[in-house]
Short mmCIF file of C-alpha atoms and ligand atoms in Angstrom, two decimals:
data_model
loop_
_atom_site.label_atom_id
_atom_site.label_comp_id
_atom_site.label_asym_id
_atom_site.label_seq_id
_atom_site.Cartn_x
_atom_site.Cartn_y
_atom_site.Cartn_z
CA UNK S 1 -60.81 219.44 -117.76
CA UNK S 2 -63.60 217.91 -119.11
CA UNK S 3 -66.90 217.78 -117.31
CA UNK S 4 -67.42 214.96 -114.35
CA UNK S 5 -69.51 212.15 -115.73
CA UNK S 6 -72.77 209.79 -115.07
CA UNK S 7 -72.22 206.11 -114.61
CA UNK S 8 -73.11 204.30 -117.44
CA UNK S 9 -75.92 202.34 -117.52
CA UNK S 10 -73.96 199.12 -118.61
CA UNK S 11 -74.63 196.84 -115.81
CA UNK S 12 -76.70 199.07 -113.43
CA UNK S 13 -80.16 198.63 -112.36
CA UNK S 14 -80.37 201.54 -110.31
CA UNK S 15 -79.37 203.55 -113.55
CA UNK S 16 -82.80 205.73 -113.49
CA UNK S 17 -81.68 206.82 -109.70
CA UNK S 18 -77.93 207.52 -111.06
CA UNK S 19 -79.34 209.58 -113.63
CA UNK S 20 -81.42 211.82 -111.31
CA UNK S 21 -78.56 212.02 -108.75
CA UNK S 22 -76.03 213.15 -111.33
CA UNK S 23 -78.80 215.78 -112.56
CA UNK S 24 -78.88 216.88 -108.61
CA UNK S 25 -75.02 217.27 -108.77
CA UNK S 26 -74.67 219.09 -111.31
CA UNK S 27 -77.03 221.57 -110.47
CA UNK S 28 -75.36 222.14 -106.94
CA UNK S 29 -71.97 222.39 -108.37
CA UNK S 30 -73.07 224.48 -111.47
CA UNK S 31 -75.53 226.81 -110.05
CA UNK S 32 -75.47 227.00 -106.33
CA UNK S 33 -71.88 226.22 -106.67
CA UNK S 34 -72.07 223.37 -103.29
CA UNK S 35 -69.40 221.29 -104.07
CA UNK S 36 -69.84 219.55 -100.99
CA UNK S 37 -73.77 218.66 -102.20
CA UNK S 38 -72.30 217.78 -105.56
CA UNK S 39 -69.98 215.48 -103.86
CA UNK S 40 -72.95 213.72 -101.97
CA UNK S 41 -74.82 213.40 -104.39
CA UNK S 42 -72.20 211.99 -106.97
CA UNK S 43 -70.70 209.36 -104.62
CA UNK S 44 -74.71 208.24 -103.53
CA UNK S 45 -74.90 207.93 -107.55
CA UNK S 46 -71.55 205.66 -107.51
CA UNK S 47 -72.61 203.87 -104.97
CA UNK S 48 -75.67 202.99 -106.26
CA UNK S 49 -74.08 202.10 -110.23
CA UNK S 50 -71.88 199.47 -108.37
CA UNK S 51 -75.12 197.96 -106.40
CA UNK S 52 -75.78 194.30 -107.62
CA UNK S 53 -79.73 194.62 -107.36
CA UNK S 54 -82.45 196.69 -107.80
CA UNK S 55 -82.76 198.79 -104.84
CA UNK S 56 -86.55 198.81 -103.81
CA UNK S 57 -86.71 201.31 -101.06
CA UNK S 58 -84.92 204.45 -99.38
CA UNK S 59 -84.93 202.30 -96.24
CA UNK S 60 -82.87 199.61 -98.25
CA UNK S 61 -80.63 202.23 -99.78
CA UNK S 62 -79.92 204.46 -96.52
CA UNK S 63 -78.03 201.79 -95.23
CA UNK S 64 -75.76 201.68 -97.92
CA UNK S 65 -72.39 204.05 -97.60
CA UNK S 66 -72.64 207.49 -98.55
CA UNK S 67 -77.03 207.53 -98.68
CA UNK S 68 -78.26 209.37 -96.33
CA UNK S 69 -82.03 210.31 -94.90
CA UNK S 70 -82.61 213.30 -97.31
CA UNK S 71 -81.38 211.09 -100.32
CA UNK S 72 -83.38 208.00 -99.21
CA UNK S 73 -86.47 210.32 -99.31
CA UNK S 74 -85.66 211.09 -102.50
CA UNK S 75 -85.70 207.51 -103.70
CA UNK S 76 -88.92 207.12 -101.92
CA UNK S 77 -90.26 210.25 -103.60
CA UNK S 78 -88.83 208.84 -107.44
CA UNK S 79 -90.22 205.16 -106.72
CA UNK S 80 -93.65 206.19 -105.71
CA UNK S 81 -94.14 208.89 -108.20
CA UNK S 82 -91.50 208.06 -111.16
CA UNK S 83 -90.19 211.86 -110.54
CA UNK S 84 -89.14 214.90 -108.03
CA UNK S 85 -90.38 217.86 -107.50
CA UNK S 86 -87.24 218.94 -106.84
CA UNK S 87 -85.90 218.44 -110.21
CA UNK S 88 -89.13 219.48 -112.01
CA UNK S 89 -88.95 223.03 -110.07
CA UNK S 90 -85.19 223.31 -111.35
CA UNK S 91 -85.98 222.19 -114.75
CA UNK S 92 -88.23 224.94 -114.89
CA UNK S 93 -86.04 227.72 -113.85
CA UNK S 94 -84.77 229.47 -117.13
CA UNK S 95 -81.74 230.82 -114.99
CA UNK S 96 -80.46 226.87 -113.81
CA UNK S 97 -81.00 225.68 -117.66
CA UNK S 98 -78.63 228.06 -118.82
CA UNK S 99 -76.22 228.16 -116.36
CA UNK S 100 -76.14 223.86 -116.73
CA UNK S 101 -76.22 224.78 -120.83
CA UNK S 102 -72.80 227.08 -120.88
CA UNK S 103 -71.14 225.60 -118.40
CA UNK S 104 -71.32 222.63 -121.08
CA UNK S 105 -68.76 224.59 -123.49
CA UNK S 106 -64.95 223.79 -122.87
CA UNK S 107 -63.36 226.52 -120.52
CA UNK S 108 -66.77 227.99 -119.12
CA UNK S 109 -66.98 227.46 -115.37
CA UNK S 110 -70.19 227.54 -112.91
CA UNK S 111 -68.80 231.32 -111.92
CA UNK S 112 -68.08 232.12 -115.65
CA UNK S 113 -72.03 230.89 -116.49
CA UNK S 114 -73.35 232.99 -113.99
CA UNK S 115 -71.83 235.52 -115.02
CA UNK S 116 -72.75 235.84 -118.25
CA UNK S 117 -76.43 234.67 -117.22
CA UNK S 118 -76.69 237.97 -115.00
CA UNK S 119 -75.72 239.40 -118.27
CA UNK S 120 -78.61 237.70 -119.95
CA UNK S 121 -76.67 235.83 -121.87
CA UNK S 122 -78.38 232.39 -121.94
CA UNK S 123 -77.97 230.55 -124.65
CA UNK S 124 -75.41 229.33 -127.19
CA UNK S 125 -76.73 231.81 -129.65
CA UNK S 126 -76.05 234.50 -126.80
CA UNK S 127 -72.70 233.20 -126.61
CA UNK S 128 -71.99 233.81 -130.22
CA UNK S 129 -72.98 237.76 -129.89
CA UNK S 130 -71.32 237.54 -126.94
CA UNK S 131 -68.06 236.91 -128.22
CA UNK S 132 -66.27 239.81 -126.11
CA UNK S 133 -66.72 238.53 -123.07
CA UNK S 134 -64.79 235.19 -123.43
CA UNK S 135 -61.30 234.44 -123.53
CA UNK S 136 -59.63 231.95 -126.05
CA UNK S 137 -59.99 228.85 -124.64
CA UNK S 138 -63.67 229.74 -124.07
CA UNK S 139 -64.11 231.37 -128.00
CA UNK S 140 -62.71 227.43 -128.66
CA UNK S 141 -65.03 225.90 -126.72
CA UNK S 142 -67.94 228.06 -128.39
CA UNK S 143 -66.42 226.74 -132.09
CA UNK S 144 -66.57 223.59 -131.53
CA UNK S 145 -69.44 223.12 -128.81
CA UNK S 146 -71.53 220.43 -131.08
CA UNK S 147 -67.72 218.63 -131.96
CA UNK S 148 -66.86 218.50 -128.49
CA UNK S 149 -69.91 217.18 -126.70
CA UNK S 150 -69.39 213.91 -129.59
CA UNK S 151 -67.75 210.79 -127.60
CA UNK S 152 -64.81 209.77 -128.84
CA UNK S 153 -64.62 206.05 -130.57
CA UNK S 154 -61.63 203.82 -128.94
CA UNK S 155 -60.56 202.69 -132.75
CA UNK S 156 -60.35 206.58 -133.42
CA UNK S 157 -57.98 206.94 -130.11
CA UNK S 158 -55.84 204.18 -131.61
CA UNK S 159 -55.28 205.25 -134.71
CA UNK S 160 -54.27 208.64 -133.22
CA UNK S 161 -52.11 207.49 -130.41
CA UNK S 162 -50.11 205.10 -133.63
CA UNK S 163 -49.30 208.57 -135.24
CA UNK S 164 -48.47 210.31 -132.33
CA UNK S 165 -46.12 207.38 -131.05
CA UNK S 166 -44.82 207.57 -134.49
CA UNK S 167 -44.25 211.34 -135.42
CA UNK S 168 -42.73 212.11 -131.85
CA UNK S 169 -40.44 208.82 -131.92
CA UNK S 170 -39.17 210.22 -134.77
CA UNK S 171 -38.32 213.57 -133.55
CA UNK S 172 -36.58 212.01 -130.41
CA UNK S 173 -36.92 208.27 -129.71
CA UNK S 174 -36.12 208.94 -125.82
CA UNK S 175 -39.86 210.51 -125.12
CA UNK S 176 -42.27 207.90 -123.51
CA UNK S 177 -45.63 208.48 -124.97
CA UNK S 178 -48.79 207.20 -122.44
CA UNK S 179 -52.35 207.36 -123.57
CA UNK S 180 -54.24 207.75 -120.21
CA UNK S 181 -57.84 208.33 -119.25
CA UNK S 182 -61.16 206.59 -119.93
CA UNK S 183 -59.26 204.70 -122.53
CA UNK S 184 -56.40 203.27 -120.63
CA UNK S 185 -59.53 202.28 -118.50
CA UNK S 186 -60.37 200.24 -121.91
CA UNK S 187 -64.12 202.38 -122.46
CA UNK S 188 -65.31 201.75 -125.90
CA UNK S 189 -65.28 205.70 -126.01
CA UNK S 190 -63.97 208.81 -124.28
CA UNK S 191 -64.89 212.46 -123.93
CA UNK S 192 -61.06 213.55 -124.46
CA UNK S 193 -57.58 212.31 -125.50
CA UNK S 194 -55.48 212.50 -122.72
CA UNK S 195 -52.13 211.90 -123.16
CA UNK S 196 -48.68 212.26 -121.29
CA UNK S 197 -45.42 212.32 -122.13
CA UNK S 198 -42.01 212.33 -120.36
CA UNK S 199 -38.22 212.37 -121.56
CA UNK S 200 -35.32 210.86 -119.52
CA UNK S 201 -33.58 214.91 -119.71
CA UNK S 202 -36.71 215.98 -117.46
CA UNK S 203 -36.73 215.48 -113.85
CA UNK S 204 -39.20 217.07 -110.98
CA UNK S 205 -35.63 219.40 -109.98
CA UNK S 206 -35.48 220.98 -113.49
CA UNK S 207 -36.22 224.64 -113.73
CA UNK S 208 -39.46 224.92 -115.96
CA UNK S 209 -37.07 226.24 -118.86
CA UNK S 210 -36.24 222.58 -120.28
CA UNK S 211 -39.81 221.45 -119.68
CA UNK S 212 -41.32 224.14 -122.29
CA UNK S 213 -39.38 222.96 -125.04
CA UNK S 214 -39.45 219.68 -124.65
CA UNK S 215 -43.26 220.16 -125.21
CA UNK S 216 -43.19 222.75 -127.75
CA UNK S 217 -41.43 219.94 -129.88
CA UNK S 218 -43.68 217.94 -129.73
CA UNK S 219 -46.54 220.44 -130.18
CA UNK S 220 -44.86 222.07 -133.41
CA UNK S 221 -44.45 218.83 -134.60
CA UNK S 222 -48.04 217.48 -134.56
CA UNK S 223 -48.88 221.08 -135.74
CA UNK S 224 -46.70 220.34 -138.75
CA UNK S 225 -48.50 217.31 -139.54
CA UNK S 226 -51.57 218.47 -139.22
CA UNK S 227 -52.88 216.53 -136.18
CA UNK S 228 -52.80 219.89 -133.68
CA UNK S 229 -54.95 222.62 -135.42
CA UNK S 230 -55.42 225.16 -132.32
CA UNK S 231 -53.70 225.45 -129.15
CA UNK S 232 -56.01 226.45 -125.89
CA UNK S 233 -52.53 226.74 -124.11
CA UNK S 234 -49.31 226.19 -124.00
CA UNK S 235 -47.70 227.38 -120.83
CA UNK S 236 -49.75 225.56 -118.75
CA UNK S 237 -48.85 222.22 -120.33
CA UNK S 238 -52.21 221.81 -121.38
CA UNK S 239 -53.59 222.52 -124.90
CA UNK S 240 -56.09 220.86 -127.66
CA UNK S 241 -56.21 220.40 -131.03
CA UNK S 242 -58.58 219.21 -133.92
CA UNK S 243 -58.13 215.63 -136.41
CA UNK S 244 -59.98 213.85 -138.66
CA UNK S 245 -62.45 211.57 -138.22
CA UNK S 246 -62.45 209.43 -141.43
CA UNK S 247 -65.66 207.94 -140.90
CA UNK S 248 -67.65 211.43 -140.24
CA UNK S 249 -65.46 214.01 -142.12
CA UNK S 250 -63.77 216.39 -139.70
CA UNK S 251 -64.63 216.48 -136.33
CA UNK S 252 -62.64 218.43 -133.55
CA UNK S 253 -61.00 216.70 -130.60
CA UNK S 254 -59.56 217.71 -127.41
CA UNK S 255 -56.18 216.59 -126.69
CA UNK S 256 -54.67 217.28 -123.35
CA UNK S 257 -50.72 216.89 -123.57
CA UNK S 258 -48.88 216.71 -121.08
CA UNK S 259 -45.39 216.38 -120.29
CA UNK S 260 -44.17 214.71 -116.77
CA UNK S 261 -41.06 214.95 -115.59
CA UNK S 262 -39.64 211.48 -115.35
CA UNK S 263 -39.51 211.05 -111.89
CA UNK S 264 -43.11 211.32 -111.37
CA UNK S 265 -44.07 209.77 -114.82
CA UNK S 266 -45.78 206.95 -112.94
CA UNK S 267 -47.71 208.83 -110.49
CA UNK S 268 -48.97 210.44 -113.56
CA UNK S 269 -49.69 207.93 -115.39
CA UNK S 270 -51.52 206.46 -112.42
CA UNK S 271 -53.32 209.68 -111.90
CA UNK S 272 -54.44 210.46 -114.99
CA UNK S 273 -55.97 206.86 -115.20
CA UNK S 274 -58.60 207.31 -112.97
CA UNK S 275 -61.24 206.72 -112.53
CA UNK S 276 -61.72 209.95 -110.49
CA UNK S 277 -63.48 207.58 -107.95
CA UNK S 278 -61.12 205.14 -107.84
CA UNK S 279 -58.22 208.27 -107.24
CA UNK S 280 -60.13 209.29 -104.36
CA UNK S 281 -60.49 205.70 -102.93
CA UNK S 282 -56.84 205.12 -103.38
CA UNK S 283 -55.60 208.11 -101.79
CA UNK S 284 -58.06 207.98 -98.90
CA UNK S 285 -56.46 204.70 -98.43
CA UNK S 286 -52.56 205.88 -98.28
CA UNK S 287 -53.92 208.42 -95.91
CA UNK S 288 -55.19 205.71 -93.63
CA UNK S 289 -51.64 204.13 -93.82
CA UNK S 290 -49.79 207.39 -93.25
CA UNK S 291 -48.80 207.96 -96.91
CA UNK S 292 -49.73 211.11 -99.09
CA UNK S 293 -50.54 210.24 -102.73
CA UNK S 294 -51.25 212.68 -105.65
CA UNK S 295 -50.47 213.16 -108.70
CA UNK S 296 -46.89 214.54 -108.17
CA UNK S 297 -45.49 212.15 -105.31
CA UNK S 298 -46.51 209.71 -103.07
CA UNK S 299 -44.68 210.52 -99.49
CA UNK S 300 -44.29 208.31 -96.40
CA UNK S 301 -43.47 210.99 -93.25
CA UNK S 302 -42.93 213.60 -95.47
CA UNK S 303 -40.28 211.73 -97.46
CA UNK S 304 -40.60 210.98 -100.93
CA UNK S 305 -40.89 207.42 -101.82
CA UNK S 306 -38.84 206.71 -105.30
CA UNK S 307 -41.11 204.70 -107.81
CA UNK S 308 -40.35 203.00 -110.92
CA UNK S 309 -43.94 201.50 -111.88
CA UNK S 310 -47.08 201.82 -111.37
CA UNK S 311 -47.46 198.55 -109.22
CA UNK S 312 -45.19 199.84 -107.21
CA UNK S 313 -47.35 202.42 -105.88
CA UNK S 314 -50.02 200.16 -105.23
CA UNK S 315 -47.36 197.71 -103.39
CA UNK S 316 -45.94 200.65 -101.21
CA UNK S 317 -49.13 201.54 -99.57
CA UNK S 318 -50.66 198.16 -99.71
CA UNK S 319 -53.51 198.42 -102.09
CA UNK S 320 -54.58 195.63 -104.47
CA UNK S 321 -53.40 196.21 -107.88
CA UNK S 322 -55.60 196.94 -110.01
CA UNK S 323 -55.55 196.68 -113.79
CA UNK S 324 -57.01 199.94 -115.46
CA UNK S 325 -59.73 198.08 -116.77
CA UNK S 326 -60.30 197.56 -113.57
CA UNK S 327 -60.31 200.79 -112.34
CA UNK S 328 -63.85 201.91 -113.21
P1 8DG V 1 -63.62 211.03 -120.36
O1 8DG V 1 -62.53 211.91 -120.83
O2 8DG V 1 -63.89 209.88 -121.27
O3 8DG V 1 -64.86 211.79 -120.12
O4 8DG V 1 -63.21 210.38 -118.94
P2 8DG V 1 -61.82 210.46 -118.17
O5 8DG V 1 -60.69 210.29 -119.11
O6 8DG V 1 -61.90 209.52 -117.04
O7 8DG V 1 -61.85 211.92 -117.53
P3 8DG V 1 -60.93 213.22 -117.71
O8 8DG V 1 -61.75 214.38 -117.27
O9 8DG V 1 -60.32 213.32 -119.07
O10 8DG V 1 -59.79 213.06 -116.62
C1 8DG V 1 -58.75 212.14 -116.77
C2 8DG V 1 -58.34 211.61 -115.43
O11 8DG V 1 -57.83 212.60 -114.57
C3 8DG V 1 -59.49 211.02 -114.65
O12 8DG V 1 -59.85 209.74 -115.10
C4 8DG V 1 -58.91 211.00 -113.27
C5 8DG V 1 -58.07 212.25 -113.21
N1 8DG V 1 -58.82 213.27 -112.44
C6 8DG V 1 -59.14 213.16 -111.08
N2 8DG V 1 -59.84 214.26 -110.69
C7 8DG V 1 -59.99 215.04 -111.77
C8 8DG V 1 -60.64 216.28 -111.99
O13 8DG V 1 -61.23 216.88 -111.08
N3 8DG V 1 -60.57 216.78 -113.25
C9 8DG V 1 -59.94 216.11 -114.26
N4 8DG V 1 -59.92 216.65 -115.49
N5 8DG V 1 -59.32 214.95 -114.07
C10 8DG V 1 -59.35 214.40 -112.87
O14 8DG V 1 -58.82 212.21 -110.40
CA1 CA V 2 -60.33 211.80 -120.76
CA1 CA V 3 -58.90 215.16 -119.98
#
């Protein structure tokens, strides 16, 4: 998975008070390990990203959803003195900068980063004496920590999901080939490649047997041709790999493959759309109506509900469809 984002300051005048929420969040979820402080303070950040105006006062922003008293002080605190003390302290603690810096390479965790900073192991340079102590898809993440932390241009995503479509339509023209993510969303660029596949021989009753080869094709092939260069893992339907970047020589990419059975393709698809945001709001609305919605199956009293698009999700729990340009 790759790590949560900031809104983007496209559009937002409260950017500067985004920006110093996200910082908060990501310290509570990477070194005190409060995910329900990380949540507050990411979904005060959303809300105020998708705020028309200016906001000119804690007492203006508390009564918007999810901004409480403590966070309204903040904004008090930031508008008055163009910082917080908060943030300044944790800026200066040597042990929160590193655990924020490692948890930055693929496959390194808050607990992971804590770990190793009890070690003192702080730094990437650390990490690279260090190599014992991580596992593979952490060693990857060291390799390529500069390659990795690079966004992603759309035009780059195109011409990768052309060759994909290509090379696996002609292994087997049945698989259905989905690029999701931040560029289904239609962002000029994206932290990942995200991509799923299904086949019309997979369904959600299948053992697990069927579903490892049908990826392993797939794999081998872009392996073959060069596009796959290292695998974080395979069992777990989840892997990466490395391509060129014709404009900057080589850079390394992650891919995340995954294959869906066909049955829940959509949900999948829908799912792995996001925005993360716009998941939660979605399935906190089917809850409301009585339906459960992830990404696996969307169930009215415990029953599955049997869906053949992605609209008709939205339409069975009565939510506005959304394009995924919308869904930002
Ligand atoms: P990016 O790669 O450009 O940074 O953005 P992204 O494509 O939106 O994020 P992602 O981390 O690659 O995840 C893809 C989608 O998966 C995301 O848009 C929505 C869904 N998703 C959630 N929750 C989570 C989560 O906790 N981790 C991950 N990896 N994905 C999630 O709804
Ligand atoms: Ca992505
Ligand atoms: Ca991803």
């Amino acid at each position: 998975m790759s790590k949560r984002k900031t809104p983007s300051s496209e559009n937002n005048t409260n950017y500067d008070f985004c920006e110093f929420l996200i910082e908060l969040a990501n310290y509570e979820r990477n070194v005190n390990r409060n995910i329900y402080k990380y949540n507050a303070y990411r979904n005060a950040a959303n809300t105020l990203a998708a705020y028309p105006t200016r906001i000119k006062s804690g007492e203006e922003a508390q009564k918007l959803k999810g901004i409480g008293a403590k966070i309204a002080k903040k904004i008090d605190e930031f508008l008055q003195t163009g910082k917080l003390q908060k943030l300044e302290k944790i800026r200066e603690d040597d042990d929160s900068t590193a655990i924020n810096l490692l948890t930055r390479v693929s496959g390194i965790g808050p607990a992971k980063a804590k770990e190793l900073v009890d070690a003192n192991i702080k730094s990437i340079e650390d990490l690279k004496k260090n190599k014992g102590k991580l596992n593979h898809h952490q060693l990857i993440g060291l390799k390529y920590f500069e390659d990795f932390e690079k966004k992603i241009p759309r035009e780059e995503i195109k011409r990768i999901e052309d060759f994909i479509k290509t090379e696996i339509d002609e292994l087997d023209s049945e698989y259905k080939i989905t690029v999701c993510g931040s560029y289904r969303r239609g962002k000029a660029e994206s932290g990942d490649i995200d991509v799923l596949i299904t086949h019309p021989s997979y369904n959600s009753k299948d053992g697990s047997k069927k579903k490892s080869h049908l990826l392993k094709n797939v794999v081998e092939v872009l392996k073959s041709k060069k596009l796959i260069t290292e695998t974080i893992s395979l069992g777990d339907v989840k892997f990466m790999k490395t391509c060129k970047n014709h404009s900057e020589g080589c850079v390394a990419r992650r891919l995340d493959i995954r294959l869906i059975p066909q049955d829940q393709y959509y949900l999948g698809i829908l799912y792995f759309t996001g925005s993360d945001l716009f998941n939660k709001n979605m399935r906190a609305h089917a809850l409301e109506h009585g339906f459960t919605l992830n990404e696996y199956t969307l169930r009215v009293a415990g029953e599955p509900v049997k869906i053949t698009s992605e609209e008709d999700i939205f339409d069975y729990i009565g939510y506005p469809y959304k394009q995924p340009s919308e869904r930002n």
